[in-house]
Coordinates of C-alpha atoms in Angstrom, one line a residue:
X1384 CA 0.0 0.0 0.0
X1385 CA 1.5 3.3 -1.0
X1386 CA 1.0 5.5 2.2
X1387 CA 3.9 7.6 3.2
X1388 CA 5.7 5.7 7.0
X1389 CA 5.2 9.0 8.4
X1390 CA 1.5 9.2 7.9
X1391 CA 1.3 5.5 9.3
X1392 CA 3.5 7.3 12.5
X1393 CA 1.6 9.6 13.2
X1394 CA -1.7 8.0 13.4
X1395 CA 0.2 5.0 15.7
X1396 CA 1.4 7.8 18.3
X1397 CA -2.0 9.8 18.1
X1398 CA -3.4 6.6 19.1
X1399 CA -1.6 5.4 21.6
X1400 CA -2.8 5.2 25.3
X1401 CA -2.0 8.4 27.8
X1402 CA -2.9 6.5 30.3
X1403 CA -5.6 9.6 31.8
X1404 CA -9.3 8.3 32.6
X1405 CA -11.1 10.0 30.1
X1406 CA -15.1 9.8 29.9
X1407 CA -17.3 7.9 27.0
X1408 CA -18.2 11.0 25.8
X1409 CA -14.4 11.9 25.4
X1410 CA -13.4 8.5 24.4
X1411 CA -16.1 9.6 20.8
X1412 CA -14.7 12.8 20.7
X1413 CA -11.5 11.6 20.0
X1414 CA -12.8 9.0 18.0
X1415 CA -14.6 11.8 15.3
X1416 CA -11.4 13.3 15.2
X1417 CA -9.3 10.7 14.7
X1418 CA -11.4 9.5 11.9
X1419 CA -12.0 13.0 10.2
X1420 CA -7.8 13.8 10.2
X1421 CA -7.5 10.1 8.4
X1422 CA -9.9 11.4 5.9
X1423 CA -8.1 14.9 5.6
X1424 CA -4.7 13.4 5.0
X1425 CA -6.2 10.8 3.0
X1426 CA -7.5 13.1 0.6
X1427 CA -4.6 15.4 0.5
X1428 CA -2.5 12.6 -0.5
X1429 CA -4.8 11.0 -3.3
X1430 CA -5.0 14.9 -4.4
X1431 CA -1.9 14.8 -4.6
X1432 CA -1.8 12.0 -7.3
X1433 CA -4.6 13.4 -9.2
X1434 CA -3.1 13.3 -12.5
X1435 CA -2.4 9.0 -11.9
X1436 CA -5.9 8.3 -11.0
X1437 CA -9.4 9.1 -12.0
X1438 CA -12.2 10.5 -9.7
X1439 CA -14.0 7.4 -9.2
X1440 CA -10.1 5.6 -8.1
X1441 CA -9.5 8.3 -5.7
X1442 CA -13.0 8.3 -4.6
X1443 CA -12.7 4.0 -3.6
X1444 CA -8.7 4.3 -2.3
X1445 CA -10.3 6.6 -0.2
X1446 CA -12.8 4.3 0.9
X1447 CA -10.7 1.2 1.1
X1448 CA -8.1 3.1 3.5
X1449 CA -10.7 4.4 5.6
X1450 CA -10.1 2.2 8.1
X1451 CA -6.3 1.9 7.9
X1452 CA -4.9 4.4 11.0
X1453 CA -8.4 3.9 13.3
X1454 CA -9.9 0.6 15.2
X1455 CA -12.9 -1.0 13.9
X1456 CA -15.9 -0.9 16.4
X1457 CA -18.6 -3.2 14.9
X1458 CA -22.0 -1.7 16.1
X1459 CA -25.3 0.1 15.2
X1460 CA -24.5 3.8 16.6
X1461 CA -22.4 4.8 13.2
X1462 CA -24.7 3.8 10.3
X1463 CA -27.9 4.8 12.4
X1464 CA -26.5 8.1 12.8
X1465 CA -25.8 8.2 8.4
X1466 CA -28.4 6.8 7.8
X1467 CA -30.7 9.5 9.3
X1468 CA -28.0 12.0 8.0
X1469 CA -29.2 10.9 4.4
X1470 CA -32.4 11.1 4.7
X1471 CA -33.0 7.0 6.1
X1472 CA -33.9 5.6 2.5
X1473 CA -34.3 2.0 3.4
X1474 CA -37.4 3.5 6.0
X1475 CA -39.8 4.5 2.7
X1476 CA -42.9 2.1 3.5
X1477 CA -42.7 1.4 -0.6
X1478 CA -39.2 -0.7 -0.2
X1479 CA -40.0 -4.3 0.5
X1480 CA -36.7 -5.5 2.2
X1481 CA -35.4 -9.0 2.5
X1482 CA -32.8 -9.7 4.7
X1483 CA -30.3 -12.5 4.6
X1484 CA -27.9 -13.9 7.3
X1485 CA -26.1 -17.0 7.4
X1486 CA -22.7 -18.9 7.5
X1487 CA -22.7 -20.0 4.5
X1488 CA -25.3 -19.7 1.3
X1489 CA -26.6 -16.1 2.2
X1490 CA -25.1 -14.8 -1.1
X1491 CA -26.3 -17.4 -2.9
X1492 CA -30.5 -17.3 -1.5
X1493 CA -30.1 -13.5 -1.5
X1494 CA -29.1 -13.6 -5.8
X1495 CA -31.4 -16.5 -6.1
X1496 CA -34.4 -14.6 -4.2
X1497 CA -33.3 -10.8 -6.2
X1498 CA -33.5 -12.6 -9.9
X1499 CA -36.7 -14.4 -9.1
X1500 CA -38.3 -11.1 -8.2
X1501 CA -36.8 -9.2 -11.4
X1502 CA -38.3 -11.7 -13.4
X1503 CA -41.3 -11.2 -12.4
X1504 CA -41.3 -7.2 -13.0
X1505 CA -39.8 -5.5 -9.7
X1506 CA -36.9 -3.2 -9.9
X1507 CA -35.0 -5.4 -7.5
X1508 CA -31.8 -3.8 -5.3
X1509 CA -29.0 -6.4 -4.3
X1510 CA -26.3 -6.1 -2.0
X1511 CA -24.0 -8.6 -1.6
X1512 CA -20.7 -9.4 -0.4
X1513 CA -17.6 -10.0 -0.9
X1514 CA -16.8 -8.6 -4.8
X1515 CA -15.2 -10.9 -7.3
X1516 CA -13.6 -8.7 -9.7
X1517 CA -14.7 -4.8 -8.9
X1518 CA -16.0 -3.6 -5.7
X1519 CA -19.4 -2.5 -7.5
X1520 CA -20.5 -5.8 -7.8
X1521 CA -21.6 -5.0 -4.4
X1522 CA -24.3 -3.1 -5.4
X1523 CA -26.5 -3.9 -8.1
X1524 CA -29.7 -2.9 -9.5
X1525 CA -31.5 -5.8 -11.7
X1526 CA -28.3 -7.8 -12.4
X1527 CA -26.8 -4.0 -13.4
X1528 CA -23.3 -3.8 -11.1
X1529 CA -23.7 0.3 -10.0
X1530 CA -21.8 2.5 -12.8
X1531 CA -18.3 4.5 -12.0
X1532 CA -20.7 7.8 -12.7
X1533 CA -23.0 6.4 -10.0
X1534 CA -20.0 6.1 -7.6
X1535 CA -18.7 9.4 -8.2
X1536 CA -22.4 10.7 -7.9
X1537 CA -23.3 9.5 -4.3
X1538 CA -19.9 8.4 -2.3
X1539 CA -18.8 11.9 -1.7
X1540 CA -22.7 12.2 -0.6
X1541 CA -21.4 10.1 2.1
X1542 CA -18.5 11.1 2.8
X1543 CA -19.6 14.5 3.4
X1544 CA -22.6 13.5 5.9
X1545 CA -19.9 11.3 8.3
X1546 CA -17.9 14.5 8.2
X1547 CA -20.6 17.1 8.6
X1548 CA -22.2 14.8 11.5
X1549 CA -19.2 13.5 13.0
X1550 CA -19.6 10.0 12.5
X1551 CA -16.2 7.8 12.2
X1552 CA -17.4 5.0 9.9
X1553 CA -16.2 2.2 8.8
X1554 CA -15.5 0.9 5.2
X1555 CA -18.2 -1.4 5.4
X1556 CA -20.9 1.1 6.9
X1557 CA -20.2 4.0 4.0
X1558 CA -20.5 1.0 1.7
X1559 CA -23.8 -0.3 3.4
X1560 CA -24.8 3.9 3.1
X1561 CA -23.6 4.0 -0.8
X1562 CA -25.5 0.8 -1.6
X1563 CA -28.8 2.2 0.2
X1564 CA -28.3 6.0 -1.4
X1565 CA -28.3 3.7 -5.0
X1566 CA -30.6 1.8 -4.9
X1567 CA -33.1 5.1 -3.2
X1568 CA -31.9 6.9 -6.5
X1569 CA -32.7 3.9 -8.7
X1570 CA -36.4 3.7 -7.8
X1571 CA -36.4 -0.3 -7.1
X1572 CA -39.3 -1.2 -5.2
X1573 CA -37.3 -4.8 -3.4
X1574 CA -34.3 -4.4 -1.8
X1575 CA -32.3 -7.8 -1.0
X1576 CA -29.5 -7.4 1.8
X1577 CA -27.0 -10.0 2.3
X1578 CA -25.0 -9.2 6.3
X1579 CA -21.6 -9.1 6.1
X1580 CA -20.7 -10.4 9.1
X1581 CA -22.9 -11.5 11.7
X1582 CA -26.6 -10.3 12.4
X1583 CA -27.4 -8.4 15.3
X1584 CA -24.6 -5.7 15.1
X1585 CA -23.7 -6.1 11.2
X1586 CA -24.6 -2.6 9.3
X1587 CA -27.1 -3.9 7.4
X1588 CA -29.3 -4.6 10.6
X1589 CA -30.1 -0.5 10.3
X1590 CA -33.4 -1.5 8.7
X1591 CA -36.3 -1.3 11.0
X1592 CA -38.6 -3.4 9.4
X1593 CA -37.9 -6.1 6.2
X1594 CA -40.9 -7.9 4.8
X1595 CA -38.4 -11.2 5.7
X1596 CA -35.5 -12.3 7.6
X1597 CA -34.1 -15.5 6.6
X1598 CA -30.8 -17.3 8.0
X1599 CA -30.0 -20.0 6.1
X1600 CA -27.1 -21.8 8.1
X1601 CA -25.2 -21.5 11.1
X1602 CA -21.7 -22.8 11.6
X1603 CA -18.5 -22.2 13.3
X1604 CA -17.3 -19.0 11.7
X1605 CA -15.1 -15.7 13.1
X1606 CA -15.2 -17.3 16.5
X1607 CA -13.2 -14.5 17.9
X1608 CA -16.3 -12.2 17.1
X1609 CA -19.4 -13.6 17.0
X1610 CA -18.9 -16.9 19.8
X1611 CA -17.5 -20.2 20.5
X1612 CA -20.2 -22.2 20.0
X1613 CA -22.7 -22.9 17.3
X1614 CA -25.3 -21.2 19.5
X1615 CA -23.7 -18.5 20.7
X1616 CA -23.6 -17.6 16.6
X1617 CA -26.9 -18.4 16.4
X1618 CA -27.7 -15.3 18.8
X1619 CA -25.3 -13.1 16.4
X1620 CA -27.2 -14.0 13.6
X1621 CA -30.3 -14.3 14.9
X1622 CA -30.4 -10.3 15.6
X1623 CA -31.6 -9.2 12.3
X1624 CA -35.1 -10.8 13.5
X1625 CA -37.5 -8.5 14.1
X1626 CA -40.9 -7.8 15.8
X1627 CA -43.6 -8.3 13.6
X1628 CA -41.7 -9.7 11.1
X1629 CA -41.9 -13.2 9.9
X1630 CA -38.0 -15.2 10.2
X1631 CA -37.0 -18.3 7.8
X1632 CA -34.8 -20.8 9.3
X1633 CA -32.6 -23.2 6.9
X1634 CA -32.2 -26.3 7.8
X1635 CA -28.2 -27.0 9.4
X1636 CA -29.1 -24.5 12.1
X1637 CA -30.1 -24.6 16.1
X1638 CA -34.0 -23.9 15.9
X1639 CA -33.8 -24.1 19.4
X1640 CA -32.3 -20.9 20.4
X1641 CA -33.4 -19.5 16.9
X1642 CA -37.2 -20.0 18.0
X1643 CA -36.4 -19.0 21.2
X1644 CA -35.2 -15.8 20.3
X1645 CA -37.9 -15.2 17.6
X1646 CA -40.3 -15.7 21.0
X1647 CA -38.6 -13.0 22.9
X1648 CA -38.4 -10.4 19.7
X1649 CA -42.0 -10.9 19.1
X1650 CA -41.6 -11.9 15.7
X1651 CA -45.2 -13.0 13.9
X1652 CA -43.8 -16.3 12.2
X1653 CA -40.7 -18.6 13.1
X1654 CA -41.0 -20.9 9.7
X1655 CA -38.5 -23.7 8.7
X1656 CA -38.5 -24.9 4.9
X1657 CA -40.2 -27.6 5.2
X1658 CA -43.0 -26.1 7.1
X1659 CA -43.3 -23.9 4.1
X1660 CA -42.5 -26.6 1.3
X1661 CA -43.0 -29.8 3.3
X1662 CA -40.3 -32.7 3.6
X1663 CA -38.4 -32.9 0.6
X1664 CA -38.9 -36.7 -0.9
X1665 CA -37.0 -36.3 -3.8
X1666 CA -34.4 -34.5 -1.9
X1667 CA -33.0 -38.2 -1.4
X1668 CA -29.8 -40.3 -2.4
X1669 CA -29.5 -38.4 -5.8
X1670 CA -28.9 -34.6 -4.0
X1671 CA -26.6 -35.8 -1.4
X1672 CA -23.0 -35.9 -2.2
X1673 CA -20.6 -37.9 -0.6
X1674 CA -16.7 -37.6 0.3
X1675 CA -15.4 -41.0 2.1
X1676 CA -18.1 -41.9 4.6
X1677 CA -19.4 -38.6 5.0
X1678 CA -22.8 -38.2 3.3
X1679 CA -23.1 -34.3 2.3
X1680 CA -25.8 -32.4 0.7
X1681 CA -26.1 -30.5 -1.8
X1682 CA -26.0 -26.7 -0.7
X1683 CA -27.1 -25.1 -4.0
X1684 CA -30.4 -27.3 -4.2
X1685 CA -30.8 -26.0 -0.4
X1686 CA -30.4 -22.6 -0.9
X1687 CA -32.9 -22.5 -3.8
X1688 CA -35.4 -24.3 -1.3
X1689 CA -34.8 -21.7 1.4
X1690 CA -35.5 -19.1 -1.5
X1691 CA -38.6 -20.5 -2.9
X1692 CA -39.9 -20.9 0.8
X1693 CA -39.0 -17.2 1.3
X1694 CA -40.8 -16.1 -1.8
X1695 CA -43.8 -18.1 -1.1
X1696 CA -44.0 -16.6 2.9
X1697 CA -43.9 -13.1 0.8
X1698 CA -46.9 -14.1 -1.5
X1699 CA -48.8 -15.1 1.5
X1700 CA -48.1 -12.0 3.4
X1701 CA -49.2 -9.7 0.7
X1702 CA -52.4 -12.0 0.5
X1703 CA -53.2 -11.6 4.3
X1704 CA -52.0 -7.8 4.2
X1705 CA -49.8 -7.8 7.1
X1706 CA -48.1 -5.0 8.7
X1707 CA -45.7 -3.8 10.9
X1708 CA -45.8 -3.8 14.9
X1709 CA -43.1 -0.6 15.4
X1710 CA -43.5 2.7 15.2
X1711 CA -43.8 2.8 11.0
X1712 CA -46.5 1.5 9.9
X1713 CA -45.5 -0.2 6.6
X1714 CA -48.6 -1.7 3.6
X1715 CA -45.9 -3.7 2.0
X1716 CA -48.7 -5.4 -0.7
X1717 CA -46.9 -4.5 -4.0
X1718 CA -45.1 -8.5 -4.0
X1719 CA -47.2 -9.4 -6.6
X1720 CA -47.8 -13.6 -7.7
X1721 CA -44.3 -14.9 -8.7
X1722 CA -44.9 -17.6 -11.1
X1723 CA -43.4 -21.7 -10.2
X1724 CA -41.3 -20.5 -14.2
X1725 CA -39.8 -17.7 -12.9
X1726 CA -39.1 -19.4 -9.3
X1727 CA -37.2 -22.3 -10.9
X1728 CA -35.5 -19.6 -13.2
X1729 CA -35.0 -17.6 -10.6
X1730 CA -33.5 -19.9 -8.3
X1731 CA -31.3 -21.6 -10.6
X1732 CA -28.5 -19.0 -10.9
X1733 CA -25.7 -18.9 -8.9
X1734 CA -23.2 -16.1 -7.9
X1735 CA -19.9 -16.0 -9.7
X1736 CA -17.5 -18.8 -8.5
X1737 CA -19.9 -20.6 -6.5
X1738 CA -19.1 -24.1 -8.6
X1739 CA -19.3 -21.7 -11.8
X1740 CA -19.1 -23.9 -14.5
X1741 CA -17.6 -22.5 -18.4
X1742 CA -15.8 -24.0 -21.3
X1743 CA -12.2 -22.6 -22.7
X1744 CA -10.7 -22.9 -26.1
X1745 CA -7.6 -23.7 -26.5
X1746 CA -5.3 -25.8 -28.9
X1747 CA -8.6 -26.1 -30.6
X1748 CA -9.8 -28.0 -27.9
X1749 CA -13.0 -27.4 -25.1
X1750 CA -11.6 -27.6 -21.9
X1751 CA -14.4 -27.5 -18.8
X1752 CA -13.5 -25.2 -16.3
X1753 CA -15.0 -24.7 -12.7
X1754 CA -14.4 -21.6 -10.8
X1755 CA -15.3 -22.1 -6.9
X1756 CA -14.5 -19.9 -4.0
X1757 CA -14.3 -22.6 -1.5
X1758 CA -11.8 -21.3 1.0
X1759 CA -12.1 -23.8 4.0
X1760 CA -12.4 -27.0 4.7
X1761 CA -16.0 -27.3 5.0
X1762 CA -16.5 -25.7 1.6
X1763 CA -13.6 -27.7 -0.3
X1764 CA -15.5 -31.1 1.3
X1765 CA -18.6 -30.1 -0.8
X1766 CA -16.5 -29.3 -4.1
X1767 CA -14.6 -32.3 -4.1
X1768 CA -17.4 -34.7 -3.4
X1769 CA -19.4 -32.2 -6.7
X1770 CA -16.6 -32.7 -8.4
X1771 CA -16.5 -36.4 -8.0
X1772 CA -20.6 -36.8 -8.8
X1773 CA -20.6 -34.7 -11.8
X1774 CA -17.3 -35.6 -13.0
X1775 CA -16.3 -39.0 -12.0
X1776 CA -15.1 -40.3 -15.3
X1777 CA -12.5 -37.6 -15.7
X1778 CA -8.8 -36.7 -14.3
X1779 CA -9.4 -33.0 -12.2
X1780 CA -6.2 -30.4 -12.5
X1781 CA -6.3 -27.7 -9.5
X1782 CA -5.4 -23.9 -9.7
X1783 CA -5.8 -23.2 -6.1
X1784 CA -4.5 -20.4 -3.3
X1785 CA -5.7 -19.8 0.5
X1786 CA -6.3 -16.9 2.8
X1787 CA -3.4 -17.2 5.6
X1788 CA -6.3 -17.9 8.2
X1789 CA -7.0 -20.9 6.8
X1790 CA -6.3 -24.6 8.5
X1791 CA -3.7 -24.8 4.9
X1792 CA -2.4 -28.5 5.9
X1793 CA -6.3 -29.5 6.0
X1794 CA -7.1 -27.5 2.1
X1795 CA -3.5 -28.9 1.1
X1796 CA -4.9 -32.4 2.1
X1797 CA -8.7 -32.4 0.4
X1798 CA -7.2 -30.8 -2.9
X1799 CA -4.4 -33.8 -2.7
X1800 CA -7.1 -36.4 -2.2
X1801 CA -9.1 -35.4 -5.6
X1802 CA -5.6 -35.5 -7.7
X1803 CA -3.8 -38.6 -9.0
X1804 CA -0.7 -36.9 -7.8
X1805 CA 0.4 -33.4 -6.3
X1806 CA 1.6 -32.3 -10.3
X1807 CA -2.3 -31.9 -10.9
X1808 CA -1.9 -29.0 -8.8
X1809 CA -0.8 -25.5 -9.6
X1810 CA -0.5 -23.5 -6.2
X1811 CA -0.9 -19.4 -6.4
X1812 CA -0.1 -16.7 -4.8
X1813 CA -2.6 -13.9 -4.8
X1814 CA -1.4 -10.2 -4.6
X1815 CA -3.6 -9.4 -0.9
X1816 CA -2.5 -8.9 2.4
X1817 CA -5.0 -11.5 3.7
X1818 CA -3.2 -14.1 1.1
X1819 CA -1.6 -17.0 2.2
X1820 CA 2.0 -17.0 0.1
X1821 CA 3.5 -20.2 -1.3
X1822 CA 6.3 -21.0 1.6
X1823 CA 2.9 -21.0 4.2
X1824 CA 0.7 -23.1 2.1
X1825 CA 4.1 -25.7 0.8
X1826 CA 4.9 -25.9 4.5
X1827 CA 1.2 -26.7 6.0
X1828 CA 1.5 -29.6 3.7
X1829 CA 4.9 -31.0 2.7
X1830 CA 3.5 -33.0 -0.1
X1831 CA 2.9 -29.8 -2.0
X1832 CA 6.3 -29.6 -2.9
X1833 CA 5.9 -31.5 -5.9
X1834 CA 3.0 -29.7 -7.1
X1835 CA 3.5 -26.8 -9.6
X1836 CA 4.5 -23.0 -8.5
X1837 CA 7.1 -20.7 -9.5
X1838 CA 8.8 -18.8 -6.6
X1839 CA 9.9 -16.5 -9.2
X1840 CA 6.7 -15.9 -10.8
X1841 CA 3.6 -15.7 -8.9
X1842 CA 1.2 -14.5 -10.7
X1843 CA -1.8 -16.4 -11.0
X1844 CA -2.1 -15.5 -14.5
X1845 CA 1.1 -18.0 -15.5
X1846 CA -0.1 -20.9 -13.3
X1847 CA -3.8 -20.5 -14.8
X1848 CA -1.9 -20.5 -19.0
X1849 CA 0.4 -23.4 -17.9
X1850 CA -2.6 -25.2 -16.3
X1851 CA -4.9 -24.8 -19.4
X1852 CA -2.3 -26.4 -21.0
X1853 CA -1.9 -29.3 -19.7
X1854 CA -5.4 -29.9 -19.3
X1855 CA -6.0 -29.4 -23.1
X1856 CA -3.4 -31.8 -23.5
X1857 CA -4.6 -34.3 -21.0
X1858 CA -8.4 -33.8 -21.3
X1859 CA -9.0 -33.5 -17.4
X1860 CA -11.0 -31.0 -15.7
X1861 CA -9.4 -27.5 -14.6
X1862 CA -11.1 -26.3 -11.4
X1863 CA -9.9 -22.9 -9.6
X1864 CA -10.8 -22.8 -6.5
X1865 CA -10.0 -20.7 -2.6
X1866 CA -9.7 -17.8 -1.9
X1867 CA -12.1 -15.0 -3.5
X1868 CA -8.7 -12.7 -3.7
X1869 CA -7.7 -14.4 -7.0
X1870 CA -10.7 -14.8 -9.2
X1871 CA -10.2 -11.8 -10.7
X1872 CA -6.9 -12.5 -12.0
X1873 CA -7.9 -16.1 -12.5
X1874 CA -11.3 -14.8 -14.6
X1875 CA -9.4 -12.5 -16.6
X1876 CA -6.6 -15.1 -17.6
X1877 CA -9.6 -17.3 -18.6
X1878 CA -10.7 -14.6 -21.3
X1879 CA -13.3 -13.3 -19.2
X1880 CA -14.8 -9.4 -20.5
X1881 CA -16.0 -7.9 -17.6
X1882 CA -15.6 -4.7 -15.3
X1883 CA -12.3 -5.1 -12.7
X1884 CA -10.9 -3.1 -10.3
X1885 CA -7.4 -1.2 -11.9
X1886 CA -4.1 -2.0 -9.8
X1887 CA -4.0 1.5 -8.4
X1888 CA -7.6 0.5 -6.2
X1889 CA -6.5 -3.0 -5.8
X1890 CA -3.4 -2.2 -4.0
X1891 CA -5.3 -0.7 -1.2
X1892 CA -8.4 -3.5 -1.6
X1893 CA -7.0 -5.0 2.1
X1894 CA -6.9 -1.8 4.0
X1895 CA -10.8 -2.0 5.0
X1896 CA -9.8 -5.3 6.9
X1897 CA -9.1 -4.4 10.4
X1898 CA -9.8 -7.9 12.0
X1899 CA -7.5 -8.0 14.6
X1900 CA -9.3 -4.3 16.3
X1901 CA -12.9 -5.7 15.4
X1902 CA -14.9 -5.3 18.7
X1903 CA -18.6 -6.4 18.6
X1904 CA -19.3 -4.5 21.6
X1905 CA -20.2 -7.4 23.7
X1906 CA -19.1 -7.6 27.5
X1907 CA -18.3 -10.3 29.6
X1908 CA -21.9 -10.1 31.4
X1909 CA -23.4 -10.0 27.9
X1910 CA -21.3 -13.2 27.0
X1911 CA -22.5 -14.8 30.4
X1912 CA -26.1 -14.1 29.2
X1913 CA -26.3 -15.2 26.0
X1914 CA -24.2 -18.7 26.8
X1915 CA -26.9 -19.1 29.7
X1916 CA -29.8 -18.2 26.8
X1917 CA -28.3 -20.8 24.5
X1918 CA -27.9 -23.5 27.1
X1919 CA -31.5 -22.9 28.3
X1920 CA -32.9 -23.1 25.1
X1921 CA -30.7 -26.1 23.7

């Protein structure tokens, strides 16, 4: 990241401890100033290179280093405060909202619900996270990623409310703010929120009263955050419930404490899918997967049931009329009849790199290619027992790379087990501070060492050509899979055409990460609480 030591300094020693009792009040104080000097010297030095970048570059460094000199306190105060500064757009009674939460396949029910909805005629909002390839993918309007001119339009709108308000935001919050201000200026009547990162204290949870909440899994995720335990992230997640609001539970979660805490937040409806859809018969041998003697299931036929239970709760509230129990009184009854077409269209689309399956030329020859973020060992379970369902008859070749939080001797392990022999496998490096680099991911799993990298040569770009290669040559399977941080290089190597962030905004893409100051605000009584909640309810 190109940020001048001295900068760095002087942020460090303005934050240091003086070891004087100051007040909470104080404590903010500080904090609003702390955060509105980053942003001055943050603009004075992209200003500074004004000729190398363009507005919309300088506008998203900006955002990414927001975060860079300042500790990350998750909570509700910041984005309540901008969102009330702009004018709270996600409160207009015409905006149904649909709110996802969940370990894993909140991204994929969120898209799945969002393209059902544009198909049948709504001008449907989506915000989603992480971003594949440009940091606008974030926020789209009917499958449209927002426009540079949009950015440039509205992020200095909120820029200029934390700084006119005093409110030290995060990266995530003026990107939660952005995506609202968008999708506001864009007219669209459904708005579908995927959390980033928990429930109850996540940015998105700003919204007073969605038509839905759905969770669609809970697992053993950012332990250090959001719990321990299974139901202690339960609790987390289980704060975007609301009162008066129906909630959708998937089906690997603890209904236990999720029905529990439904009870005490007075929600109108605690619903599992097959409450909704009934029991599943034909969800049977043929949509489970299996790796050893492990029987799996099949995650993307379970999202699309938790979305076509979700869309049919939505029909049936606009039939009965409900309404809202706070202090907005919301008619909500513009969700008109989705057809069972564009529900099974709807929910047969998958985000990008979630098992993404294309075909490459080369040498005059189609080589299949999946693309597949699975980062951990949980996920990489799941693609290697897909991969060995839908591709049993065929040799597999791996492009893959890991974040450095990663158990790496564990991915190094499942990768190995779907390979003839560790030469099927091409090991990258991708340019992000979160990145695990070669010598972690070799020495996790010694085996490795016999696989394809190049210590001189990184870039994902060579491994991906050399892999193509060899699986023209050898007609196997190439699959890229791990970390999100090198799809975009991978994609583009593939010959894919579509908008990516320039170097100049990915250099800086890892400065909004802060997850060593992340505080969710929760005390050691609060802890005690919930862990006596979840225990009582279990």
């Amino acid at each position: 990241i190109r940020v001048p030591f001295a900068l760095h300094a002087s942020y460090s020693s303005s934050a240091s401890m003086d070891g004087k009792f100051t007040t909470k009040e104080e404590e903010e104080e500080k904090e609003v100033e702390l955060w509105r000097k980053t942003q001055r010297d943050l603009l004075a030095l992209e200003e500074e290179r004004g000729q190398e970048y363009t507005t919309y570059e300088r506008l998203v460094r900006r955002l990414y280093m927001t975060n860079l000199f300042s500790p990350v306190k998750m909570g509700l105060r910041n984005i309540e405060m901008l969102h009330r500064a702009l004018g709270s757009p996600m409160d207009d009674p015409n905006i149904t909202i649909i709110h996802v939460a969940g370990t894993n396949g909140k991204g994929s029910v969120s898209l799945k619900i969002a393209k059902s909805l544009e198909l049948a005629g709504h001008k449907v909002g989506l915000f989603v996270s992480p971003h594949v390839a440009s940091f606008r993918e974030r926020m789209q309007v009917n499958s449209q990623i927002m426009s540079e001119e949009d950015v440039v339009s509205l992020l200095p709108k909120v820029f200029t409310a934390c700084e006119d308000h005093g409110i030290p935001a995060t990266f995530f919050e003026i990107t939660t703010a952005l995506a609202f201000l968008h999708f506001a200026n864009s007219n669209a009547s459904v708005v579908v929120l995927e959390t980033g990162l928990g429930g109850r204290l996540d940015a998105t949870n700003v919204v007073k009263s969605p038509s839905i909440s759905i969770i669609t899994s809970i697992g053993l995720e950012h332990t250090r955050i959001l719990g321990d335990t299974i139901e202690l992230i339960a609790l987390e997640k289980g704060g975007i419930i609301k009162e008066g609001r129906p909630v959708l539970v998937g089906p690997n979660a603890p209904h236990g404490v999720l029905r529990q805490c439904a009870q005490e937040k007075g929600a109108s409806g605690y619903y599992t899918v097959e409450d909704i859809l009934g029991v599943d018969e034909a969800m049977g041998e043929g949509d489970k997967l299996t790796l050893g003697t492990k029987v799996l299931h099949d995650y993307d036929k379970e999202n699309a049931r938790i979305s076509k239970a979700a869309l049919l709760i939505l029909q049936q509230q606009q039939q009965n009329g409900e309404t809202t129990n706070d202090d907005i009184t919301f008619q909500r009854r513009h969700i008109g009849p989705v057809t069972e077409e564009q529900i099974e269209e709807g929910t047969s689309h998958r985000p990008p790199c979630r098992f993404e399956e294309i075909e490459v030329k080369k040498d005059n020859k189609s080589i299949t290619v999946i693309l597949d973020v699975a980062h951990n060992p949980q996920a990489l379970e799941h693609l290697v027992s897909k991969l060995e369902s839908s591709y049993s008859s065929k040799m597999k070749r791996f492009v893959v790379g890991f974040s450095s939080d990663k158990d790496l001797a564990v991915c190094g392990q499942l990768v190995l087990s779907s390979v003839p022999e560790p030469l099927n496998l091409h090991i990258v490096e991708a340019s992000h501070p979160r990145a695990a680099n070669l010598e972690s991911i070799i020495d996790a799993e010694p085996r490795l060492r016999e696989s394809n990298f190049d210590q001189a040569d990184r870039s994902i770009t060579a491994q991906v050509e050399y892999a193509l290669e060899l699986a023209a040559e050898k007609d196997e399977v190439l699959v890229v899979c791990g970390s999100v941080f090198l799809m975009a290089e991978a994609r583009e190597a593939l010959g894919y055409n579509e908008p990516r962030d320039s170097d100049c905004i990915s250099e800086v893409a890892g400065s909004n990460l802060k997850h060593g100051q992340e505080n969710f605000g929760t005390s050691d009584n609060e802890k005690a609480a919930m862990k006596a909640a979840s225990k009582a309810s279990s």
